[in-house]
mmCIF file of C-alpha atoms in Angstrom:
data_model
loop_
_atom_site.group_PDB
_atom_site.id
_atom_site.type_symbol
_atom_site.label_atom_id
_atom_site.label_comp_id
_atom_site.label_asym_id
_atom_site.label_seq_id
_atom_site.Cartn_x
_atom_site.Cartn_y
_atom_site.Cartn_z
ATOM 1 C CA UNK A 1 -64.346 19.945 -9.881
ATOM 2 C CA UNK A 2 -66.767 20.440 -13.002
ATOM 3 C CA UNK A 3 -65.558 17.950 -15.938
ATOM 4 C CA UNK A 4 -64.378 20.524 -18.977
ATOM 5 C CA UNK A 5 -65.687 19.213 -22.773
ATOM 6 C CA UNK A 6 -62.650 17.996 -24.749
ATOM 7 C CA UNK A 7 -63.837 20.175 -27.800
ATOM 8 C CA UNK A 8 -64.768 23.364 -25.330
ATOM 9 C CA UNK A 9 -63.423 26.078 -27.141
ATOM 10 C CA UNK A 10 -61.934 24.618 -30.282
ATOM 11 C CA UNK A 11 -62.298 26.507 -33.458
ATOM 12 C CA UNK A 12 -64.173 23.905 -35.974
ATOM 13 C CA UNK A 13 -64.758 24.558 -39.847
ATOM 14 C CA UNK A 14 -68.125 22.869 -41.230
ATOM 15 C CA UNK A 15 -68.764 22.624 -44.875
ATOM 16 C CA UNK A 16 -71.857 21.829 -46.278
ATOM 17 C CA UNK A 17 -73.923 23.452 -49.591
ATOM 18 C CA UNK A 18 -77.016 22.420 -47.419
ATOM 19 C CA UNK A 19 -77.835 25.424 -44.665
ATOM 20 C CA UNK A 20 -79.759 22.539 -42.722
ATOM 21 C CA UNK A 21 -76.709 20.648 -42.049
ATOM 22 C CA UNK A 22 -74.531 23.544 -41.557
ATOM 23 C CA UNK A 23 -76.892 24.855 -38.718
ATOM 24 C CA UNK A 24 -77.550 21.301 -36.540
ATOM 25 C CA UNK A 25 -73.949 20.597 -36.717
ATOM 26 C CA UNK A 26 -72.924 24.282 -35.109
ATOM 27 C CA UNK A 27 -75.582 23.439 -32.763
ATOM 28 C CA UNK A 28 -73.955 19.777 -31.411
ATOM 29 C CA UNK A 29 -70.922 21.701 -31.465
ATOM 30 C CA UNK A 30 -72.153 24.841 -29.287
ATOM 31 C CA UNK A 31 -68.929 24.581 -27.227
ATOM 32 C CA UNK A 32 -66.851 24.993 -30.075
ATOM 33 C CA UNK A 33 -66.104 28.303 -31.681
ATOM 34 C CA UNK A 34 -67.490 26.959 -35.069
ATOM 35 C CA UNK A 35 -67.265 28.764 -38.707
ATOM 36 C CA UNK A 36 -70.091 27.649 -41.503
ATOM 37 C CA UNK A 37 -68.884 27.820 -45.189
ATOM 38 C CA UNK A 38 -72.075 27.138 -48.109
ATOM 39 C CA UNK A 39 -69.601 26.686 -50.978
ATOM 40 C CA UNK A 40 -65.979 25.322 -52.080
ATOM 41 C CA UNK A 41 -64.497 28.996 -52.985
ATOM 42 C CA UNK A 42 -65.269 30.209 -48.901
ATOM 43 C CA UNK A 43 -63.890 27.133 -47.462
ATOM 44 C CA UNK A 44 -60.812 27.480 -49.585
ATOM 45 C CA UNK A 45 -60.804 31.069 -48.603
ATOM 46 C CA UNK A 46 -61.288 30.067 -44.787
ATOM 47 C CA UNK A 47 -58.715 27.274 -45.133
ATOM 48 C CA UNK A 48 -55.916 29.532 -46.853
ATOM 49 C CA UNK A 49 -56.282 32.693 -44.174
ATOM 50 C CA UNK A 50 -57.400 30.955 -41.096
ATOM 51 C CA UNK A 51 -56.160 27.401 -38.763
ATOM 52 C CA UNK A 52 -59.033 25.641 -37.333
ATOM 53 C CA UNK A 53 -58.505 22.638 -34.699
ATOM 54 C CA UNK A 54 -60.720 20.427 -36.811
ATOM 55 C CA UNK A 55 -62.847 21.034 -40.188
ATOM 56 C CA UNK A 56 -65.918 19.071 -41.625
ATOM 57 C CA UNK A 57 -66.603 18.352 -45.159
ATOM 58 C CA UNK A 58 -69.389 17.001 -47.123
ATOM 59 C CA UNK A 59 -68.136 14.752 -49.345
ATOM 60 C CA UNK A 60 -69.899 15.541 -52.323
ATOM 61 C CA UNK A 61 -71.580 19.331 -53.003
ATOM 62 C CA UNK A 62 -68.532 20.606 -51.690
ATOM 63 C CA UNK A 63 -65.328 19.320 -53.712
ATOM 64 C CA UNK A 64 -65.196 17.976 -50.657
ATOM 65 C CA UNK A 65 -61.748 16.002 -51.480
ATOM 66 C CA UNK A 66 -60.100 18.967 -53.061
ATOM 67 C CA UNK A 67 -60.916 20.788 -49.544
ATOM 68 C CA UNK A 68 -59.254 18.095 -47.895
ATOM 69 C CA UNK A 69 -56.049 18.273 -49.779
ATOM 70 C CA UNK A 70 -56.279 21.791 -48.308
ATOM 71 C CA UNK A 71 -56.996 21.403 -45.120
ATOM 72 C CA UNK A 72 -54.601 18.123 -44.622
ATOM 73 C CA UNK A 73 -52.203 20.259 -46.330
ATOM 74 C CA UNK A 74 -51.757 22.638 -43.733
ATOM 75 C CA UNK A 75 -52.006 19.536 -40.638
ATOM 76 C CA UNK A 76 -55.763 20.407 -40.011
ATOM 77 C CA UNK A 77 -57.780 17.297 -38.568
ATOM 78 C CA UNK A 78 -60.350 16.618 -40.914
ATOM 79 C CA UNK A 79 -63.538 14.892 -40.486
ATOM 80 C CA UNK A 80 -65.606 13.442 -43.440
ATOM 81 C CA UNK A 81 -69.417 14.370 -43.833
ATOM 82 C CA UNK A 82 -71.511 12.411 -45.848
ATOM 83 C CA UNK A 83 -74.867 11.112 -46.793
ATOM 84 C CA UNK A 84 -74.416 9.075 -49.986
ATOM 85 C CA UNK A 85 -70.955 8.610 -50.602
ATOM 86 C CA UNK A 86 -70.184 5.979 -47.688
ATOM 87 C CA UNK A 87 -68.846 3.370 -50.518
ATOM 88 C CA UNK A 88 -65.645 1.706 -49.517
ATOM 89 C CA UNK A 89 -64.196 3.453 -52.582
ATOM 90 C CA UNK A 90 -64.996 6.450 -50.935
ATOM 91 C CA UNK A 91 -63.920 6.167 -47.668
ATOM 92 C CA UNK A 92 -60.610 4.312 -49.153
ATOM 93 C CA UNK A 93 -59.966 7.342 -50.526
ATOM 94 C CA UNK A 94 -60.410 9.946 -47.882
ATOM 95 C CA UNK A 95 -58.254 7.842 -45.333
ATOM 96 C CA UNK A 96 -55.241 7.595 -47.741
ATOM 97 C CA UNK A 97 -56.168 11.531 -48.664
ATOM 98 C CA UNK A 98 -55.481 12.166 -44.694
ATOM 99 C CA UNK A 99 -59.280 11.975 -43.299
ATOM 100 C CA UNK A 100 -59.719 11.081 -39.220
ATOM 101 C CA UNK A 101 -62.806 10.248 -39.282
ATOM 102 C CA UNK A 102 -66.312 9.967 -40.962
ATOM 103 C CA UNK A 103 -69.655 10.615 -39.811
ATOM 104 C CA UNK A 104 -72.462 8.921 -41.744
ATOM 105 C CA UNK A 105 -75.129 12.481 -41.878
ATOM 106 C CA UNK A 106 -77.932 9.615 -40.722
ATOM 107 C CA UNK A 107 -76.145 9.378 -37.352
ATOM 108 C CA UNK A 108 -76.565 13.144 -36.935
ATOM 109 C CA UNK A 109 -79.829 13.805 -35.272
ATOM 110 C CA UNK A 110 -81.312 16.119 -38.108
ATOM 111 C CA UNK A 111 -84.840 17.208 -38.191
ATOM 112 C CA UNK A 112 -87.671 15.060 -40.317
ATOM 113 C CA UNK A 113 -87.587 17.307 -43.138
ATOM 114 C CA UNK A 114 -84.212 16.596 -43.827
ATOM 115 C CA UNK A 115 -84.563 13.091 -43.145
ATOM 116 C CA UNK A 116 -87.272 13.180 -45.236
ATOM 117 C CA UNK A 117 -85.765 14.703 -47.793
ATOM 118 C CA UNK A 118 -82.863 12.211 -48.259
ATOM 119 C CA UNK A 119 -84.792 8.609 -47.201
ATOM 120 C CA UNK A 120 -83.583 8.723 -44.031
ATOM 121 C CA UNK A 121 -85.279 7.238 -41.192
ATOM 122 C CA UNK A 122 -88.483 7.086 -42.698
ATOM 123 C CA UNK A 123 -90.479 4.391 -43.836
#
């Protein structure tokens, strides 16, 4: 009996003003039916008309926290992105905004420009 991938199917937001991002994280998430939004006004669009089983937000370029009123507003799981903004003020809060979970963009497996580009991983 083949083992079936807890997120197989689920339909995931990502948000993210970088098309990079957007991209490698639809890619991890291949078995997911996954919607990109570039900007605050689609995501809010997205959020208002559609449910998703979990959405991703950048922090930062985003309104990412006025996104996740939204989102936690209407009982969506909601995942925080972010590159810079992993201060404990930050991550306070998301978590008492209604945030799962964070994922530090470093532990993503982005390509070098991107890690270039933000002083990531190289020395």
């Amino acid at each position: 009996m083949a083992k079936r991938n807890l997120l197989e199917g689920k339909k995931i937001l990502v948000v993210d003003d970088e098309p990079d991002i957007l991209d490698t994280v639809a890619e991890l998430l291949s078995m997911c039916r996954v919607t990109k939004a570039l900007d605050f006004e689609s995501a809010e669009e997205l959020l208002e008309r559609e449910s998703f089983d979990i959405v991703i937000l950048d922090i930062m370029g985003v309104r990412g926290y006025e996104l996740l009123e939204v989102a936690t507003g209407r009982e969506m799981t909601t995942v925080m992105l972010t590159a810079n903004a992993m201060s404990p003020e930050h991550m306070q809060k998301s978590r008492n905004e209604g945030a799962a979970f964070f994922i530090p963009k470093e532990k993503i497996k982005f390509g070098p420009d991107w890690q270039k580009k933000h002083g990531i991983g190289v020395r």
